[in-house]
Coordinates of C-alpha atoms and ligand atoms in Angstrom, one line a residue:
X180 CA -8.1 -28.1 12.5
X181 CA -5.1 -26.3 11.3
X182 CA -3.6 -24.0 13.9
X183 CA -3.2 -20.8 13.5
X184 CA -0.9 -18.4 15.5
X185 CA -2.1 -15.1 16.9
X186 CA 1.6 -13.8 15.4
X187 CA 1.2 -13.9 11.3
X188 CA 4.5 -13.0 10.2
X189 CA 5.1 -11.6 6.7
X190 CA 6.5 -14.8 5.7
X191 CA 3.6 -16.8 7.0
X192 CA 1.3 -14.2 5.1
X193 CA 2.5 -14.4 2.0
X194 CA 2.9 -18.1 1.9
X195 CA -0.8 -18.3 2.5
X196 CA -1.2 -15.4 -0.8
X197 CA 0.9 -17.5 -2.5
X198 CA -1.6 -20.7 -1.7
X199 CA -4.1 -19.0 -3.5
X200 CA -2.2 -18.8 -6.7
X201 CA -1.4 -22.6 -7.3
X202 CA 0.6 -21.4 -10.8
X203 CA 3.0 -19.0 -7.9
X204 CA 6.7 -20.6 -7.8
X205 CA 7.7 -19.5 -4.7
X206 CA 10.1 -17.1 -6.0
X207 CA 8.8 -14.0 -5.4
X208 CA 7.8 -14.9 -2.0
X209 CA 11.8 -15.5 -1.2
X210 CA 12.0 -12.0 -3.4
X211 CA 10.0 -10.2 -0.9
X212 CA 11.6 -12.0 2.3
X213 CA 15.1 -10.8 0.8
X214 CA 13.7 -7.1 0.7
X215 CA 12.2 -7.5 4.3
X216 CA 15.6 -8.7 5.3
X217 CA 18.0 -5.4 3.5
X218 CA 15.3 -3.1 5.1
X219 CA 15.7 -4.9 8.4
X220 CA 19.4 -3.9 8.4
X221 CA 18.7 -0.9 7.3
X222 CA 16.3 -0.3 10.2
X223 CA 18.4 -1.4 12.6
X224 CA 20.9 2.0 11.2
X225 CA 18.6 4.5 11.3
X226 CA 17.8 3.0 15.1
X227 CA 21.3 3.6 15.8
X228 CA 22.1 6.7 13.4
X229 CA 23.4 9.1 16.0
X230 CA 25.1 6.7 17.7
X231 CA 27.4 5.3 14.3
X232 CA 29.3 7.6 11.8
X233 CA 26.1 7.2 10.1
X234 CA 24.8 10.5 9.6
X235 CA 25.8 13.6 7.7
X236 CA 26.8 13.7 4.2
X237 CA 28.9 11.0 2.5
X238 CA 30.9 13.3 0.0
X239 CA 29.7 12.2 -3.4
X240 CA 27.0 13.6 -5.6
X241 CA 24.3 11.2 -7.1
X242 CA 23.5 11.1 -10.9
X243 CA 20.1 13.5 -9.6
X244 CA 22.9 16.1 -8.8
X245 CA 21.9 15.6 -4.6
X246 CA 24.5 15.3 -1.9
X247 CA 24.9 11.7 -1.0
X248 CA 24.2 10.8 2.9
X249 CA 26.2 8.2 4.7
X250 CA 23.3 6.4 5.0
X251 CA 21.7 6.8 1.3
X252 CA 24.9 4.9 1.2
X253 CA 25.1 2.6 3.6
X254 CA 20.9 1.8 2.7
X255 CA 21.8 1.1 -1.1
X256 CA 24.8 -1.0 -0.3
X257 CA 22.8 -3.1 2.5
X258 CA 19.6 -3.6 0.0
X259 CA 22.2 -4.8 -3.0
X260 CA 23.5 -7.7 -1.1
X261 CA 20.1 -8.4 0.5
X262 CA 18.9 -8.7 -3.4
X263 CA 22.2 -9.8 -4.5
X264 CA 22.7 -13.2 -1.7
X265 CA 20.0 -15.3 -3.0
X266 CA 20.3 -15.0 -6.9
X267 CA 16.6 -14.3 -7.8
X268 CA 17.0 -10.7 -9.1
X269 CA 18.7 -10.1 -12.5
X270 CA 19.2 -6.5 -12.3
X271 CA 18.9 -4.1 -9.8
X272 CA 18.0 -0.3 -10.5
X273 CA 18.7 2.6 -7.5
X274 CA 18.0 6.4 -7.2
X275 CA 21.9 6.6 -6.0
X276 CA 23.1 4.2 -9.1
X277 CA 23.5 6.1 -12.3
X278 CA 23.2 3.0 -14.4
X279 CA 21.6 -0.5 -13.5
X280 CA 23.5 -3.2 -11.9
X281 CA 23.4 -6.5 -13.6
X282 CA 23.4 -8.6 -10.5
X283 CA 22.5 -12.4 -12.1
X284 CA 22.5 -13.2 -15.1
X285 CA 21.2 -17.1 -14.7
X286 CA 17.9 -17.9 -15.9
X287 CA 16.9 -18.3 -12.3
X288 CA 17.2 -14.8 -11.9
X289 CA 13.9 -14.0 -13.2
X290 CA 12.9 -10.6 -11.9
X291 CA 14.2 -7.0 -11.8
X292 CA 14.1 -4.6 -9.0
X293 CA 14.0 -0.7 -8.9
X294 CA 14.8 0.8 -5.5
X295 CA 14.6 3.8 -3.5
X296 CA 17.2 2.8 -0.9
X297 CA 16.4 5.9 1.4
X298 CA 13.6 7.7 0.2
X299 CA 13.4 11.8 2.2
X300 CA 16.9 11.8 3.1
X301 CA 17.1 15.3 3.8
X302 CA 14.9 14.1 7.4
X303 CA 17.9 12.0 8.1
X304 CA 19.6 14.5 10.5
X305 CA 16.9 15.7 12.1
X306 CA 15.8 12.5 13.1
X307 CA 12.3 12.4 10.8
X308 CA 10.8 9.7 9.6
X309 CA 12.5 8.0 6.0
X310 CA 12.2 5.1 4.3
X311 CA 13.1 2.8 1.6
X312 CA 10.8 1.9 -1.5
X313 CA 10.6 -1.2 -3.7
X314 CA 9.4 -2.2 -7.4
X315 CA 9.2 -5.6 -8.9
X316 CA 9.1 -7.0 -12.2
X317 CA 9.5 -9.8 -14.3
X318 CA 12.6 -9.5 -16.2
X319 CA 11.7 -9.0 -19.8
X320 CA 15.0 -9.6 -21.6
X321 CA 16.0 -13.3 -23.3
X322 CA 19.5 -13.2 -23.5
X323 CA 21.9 -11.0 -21.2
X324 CA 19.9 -9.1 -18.7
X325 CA 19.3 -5.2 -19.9
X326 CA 17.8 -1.6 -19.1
X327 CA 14.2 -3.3 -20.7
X328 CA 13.9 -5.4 -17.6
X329 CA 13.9 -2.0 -15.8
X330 CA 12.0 0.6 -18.2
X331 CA 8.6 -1.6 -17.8
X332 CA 5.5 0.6 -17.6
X333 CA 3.8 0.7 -13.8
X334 CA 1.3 -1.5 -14.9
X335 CA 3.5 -4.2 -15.4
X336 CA 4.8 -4.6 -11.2
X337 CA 4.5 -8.2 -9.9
X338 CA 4.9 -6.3 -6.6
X339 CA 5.9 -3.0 -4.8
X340 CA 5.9 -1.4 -1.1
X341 CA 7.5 0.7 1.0
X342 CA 9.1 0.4 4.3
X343 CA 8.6 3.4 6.3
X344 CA 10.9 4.2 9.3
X345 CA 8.6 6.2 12.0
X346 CA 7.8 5.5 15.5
X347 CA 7.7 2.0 14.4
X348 CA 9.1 0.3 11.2
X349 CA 6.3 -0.5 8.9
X350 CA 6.3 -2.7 5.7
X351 CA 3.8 -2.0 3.0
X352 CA 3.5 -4.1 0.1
X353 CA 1.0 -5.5 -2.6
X354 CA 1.2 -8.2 -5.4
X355 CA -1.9 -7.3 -6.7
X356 CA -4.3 -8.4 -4.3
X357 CA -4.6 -5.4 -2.0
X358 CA -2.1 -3.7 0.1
X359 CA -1.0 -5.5 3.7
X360 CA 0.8 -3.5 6.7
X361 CA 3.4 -5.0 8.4
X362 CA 4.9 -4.0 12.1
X363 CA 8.4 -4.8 12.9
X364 CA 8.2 -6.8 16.4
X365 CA 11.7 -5.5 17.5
X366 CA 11.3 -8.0 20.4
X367 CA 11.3 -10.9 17.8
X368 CA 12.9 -9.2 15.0
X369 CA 9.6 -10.1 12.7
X370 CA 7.6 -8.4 10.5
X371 CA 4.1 -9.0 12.0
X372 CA 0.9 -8.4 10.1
X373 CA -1.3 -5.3 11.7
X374 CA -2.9 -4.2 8.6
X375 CA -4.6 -6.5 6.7
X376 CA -6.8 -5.0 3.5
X377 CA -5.6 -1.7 3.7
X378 CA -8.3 0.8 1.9
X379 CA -7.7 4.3 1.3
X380 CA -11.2 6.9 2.2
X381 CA -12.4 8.4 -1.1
X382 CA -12.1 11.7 0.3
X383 CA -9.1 12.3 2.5
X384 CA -8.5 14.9 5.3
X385 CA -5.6 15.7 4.6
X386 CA -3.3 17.9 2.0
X387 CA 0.7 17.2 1.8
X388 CA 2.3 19.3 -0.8
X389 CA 5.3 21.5 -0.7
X390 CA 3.3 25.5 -0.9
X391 CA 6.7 27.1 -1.0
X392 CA 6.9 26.4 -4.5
X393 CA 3.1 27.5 -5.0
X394 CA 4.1 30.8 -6.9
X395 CA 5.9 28.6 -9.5
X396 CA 2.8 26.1 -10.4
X397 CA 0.5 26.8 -13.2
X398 CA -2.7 28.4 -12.8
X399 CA -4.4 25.1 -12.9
X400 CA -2.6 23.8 -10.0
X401 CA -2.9 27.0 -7.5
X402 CA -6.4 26.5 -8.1
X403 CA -6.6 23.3 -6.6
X404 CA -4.6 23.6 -4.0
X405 CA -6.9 26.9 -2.9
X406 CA -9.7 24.5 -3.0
X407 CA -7.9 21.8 -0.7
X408 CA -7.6 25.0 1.4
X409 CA -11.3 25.7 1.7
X410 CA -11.7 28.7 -1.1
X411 CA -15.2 27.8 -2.0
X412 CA -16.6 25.7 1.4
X413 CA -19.6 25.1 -0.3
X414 CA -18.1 22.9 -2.2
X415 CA -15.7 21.1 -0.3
X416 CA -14.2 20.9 3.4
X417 CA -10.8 22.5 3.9
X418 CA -7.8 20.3 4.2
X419 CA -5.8 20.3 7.0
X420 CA -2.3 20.9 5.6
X421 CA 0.6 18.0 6.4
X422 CA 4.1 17.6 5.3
X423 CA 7.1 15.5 6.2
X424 CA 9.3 15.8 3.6
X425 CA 9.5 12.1 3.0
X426 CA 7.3 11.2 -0.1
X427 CA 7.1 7.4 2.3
X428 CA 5.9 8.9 5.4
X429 CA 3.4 11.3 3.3
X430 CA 1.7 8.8 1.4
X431 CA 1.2 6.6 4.6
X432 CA -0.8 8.7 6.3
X433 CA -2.9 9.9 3.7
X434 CA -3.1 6.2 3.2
X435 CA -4.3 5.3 6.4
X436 CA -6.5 8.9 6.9
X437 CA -6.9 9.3 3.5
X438 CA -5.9 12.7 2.1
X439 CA -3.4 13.7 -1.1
X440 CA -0.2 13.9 -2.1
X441 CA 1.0 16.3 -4.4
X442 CA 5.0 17.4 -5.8
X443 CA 3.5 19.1 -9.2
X444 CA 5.7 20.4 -12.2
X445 CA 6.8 24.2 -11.9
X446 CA 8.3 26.8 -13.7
X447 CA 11.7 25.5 -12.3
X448 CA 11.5 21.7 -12.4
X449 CA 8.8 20.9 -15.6
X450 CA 8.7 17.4 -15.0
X451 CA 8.5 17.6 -11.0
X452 CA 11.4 16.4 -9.1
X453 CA 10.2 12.5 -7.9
X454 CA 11.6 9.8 -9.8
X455 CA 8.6 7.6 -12.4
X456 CA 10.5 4.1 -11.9
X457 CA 11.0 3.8 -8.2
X458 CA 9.3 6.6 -6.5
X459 CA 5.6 7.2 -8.6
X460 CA 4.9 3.6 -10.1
X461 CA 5.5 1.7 -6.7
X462 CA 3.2 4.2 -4.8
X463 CA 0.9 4.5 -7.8
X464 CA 0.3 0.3 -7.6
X465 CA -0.4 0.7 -3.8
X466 CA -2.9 3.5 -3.9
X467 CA -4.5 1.9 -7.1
X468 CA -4.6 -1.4 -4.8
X469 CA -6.0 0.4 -1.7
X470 CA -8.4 2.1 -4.1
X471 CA -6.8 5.3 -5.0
X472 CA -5.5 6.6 -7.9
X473 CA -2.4 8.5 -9.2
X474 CA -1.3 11.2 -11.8
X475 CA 0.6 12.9 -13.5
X476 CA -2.1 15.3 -13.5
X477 CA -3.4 14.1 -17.2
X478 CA -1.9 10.5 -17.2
X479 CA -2.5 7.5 -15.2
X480 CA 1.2 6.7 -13.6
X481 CA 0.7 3.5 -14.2
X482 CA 0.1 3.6 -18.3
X483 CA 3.2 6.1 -18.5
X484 CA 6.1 4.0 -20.4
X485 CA 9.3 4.7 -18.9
X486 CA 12.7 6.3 -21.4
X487 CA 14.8 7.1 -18.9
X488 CA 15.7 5.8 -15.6
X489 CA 16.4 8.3 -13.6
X490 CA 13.3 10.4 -15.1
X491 CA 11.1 12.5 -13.1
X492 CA 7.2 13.1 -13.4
X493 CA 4.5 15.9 -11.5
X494 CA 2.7 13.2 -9.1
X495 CA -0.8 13.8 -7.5
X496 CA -1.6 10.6 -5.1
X497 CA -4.2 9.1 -3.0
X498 CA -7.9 9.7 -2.4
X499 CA -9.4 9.0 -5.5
X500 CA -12.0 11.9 -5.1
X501 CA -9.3 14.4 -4.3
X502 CA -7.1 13.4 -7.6
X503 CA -9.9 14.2 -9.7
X504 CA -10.6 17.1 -8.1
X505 CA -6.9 17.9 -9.1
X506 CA -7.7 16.5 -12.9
X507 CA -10.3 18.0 -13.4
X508 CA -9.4 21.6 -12.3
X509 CA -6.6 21.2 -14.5
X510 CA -8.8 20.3 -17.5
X511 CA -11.0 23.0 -16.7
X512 CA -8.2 25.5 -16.1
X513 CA -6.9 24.3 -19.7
X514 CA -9.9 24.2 -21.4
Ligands
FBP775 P1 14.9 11.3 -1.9 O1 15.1 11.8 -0.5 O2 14.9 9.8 -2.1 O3 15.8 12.0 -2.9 O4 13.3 11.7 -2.3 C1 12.9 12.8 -2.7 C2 12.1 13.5 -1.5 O5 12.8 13.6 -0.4 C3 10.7 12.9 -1.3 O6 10.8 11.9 -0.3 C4 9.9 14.1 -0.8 O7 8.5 13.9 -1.0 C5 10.5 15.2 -1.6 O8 11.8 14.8 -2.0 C6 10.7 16.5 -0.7 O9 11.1 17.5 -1.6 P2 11.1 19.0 -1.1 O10 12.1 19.1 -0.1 O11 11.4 19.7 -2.4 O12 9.7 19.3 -0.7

């Protein structure tokens, strides 16, 4: 009888995923192990932050117009060479890169990757929970690899996760066949599977959205988010209100508790301010996996095709039931 150990490490995980899909390579197995690895230094930062010249702002402005922090920095440069080492990944997009970076252009290098490198940066000097967030596809382009192998609709991922860094450093990822948890073991320095088959409640407790911008959403949208608050209780449960800051840490929980997400268009930023490539489409894939849904309040996220890198979309997110209360309020105030 094959043994198995009580500790299933992500590596040990996914090689047993990977078992299931005889056509599978291998590749994108190493792919995720390389990501593990670049989040694992970056974990061990943040750990340390107030004890390094790691926090505060590193001087430069990114192409989104934000303040760069030291460790926005310090995250992107640690995930490059993480991605960069092994020669699988043919081009690398970033929120803090203006334009991709062609990182291999061998024909080994057969995916592209879009990341987040610290996703709710402005928790990083109070000490609040961040994280780093990762899309995968298959690179697209013949010749020299290009800005196609990075402007792929959501729909097309061959993975995407998160890594959140909370009390403990969680990795969250899925290649298609449901989402997986993943605790880092500090004392072995492992990701260590704790939550296998994640599913996402239909109908969530909780509501994460930023209300000080709730005089700038349409009519639409302030009626939905009165109805999260309990305006008619006859026809739904109030919502008990939640917000980190971090898109990463919000989505977990209303993950795990079930709940929704919600950074809608305004009167001041149309399209929203979080990024399509590597903010909505990797936490779209997830909630669609753990059996949620995502928005853009008429779109699926997943269906929406990409022009621009660095463009932005509304996203609602999570509890299936609560997104189409979102949808179809919308409709309904529209129609
Ligand atoms: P970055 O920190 O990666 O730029 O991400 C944007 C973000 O911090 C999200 O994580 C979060 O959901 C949102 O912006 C918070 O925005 P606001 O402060 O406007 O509510």
């Amino acid at each position: 009888m094959q043994h198995r150990s009580a500790v299933r490490t992500i590596e040990a995980f996914i090689l047993e995923q990977e078992r299931k899909h005889p056509e599978a390579t291998g590749e994108l197995t190493n792919l995720l192990y390389d990501i593990a690895l670049g989040t694992k230094v970056v974990g061990a930062a943040i750990r340390r932050a107030g004890l390094m010249d790691i926090l505060g702002r590193a001087g430069a402005v990114n192409i989104q117009g934000e303040e760069q922090m030291k460790l926005d920095v310090f995250a992107n440069e640690s995930m490059k060479s993480a991605l960069h080492q092994a020669g699988r990944v043919c081009v690398m997009a970033s929120e803090e890169d203006p334009e991709p970076t062609l990182l291999a252009d061998s024909d080994g290098a057969r995916y592209a990757v879009l990341i987040d490198p610290l996703d709710g940066s402005s928790n990083i000097d109070v000490n609040g929970a961040v994280g780093t967030i990762f899309s995968i596809y298959r690179r697209v382009s013949e010749g020299k690899p290009c800005v196609d192998d990075v402007l792929q609709t959501g729909n097309k991922q061959v993975a995407a996760g998160y890594v959140m860094y909370g009390s403990s450093v969680m990795l969250v990822y899925t290649t298609g066949s449901g989402v997986h948890g993943f605790t880092l073991d500090p004392t072995i320095g492992e990701f260590v599977l704790s939550h296998e088959n994640l599913r996402i409640p239909d109908t969530g407790v909780y509501l994460s959205v930023n209300e000080s911008n709730f005089y700038r959403w349409s009519r639409g949208m302030q009626l939905a988010v009165r109805a999260f608050h309990g305006e008619q209780p006859e026809a739904m449960k109030a919502k008990n209100s939640r917000y980190i800051g971090s898109l990463v840490a919000d989505f977990h929980r209303n993950l795990i508790a079930g709940g929704i997400f919600l950074y809608p268009g305004d009167s001041k930023n149309p399209r929203g301010k979080l990024r399509l490539s590597y903010e909505a489409n990797p936490m779209a894939l997830i909630a669609e996996q753990a059996g949620g849904a995502a928005t853009n309040g008429v779109d699926r996220i997943l269906d929406i095709q990409p022009t621009e890198l660095h463009q932005r979309t509304p996203l609602v997110i999570g509890s299936k039931k609560d997104v189409e209360v979102v949808t179809k309020t919308l409709n309904g105030a529209t129609s």
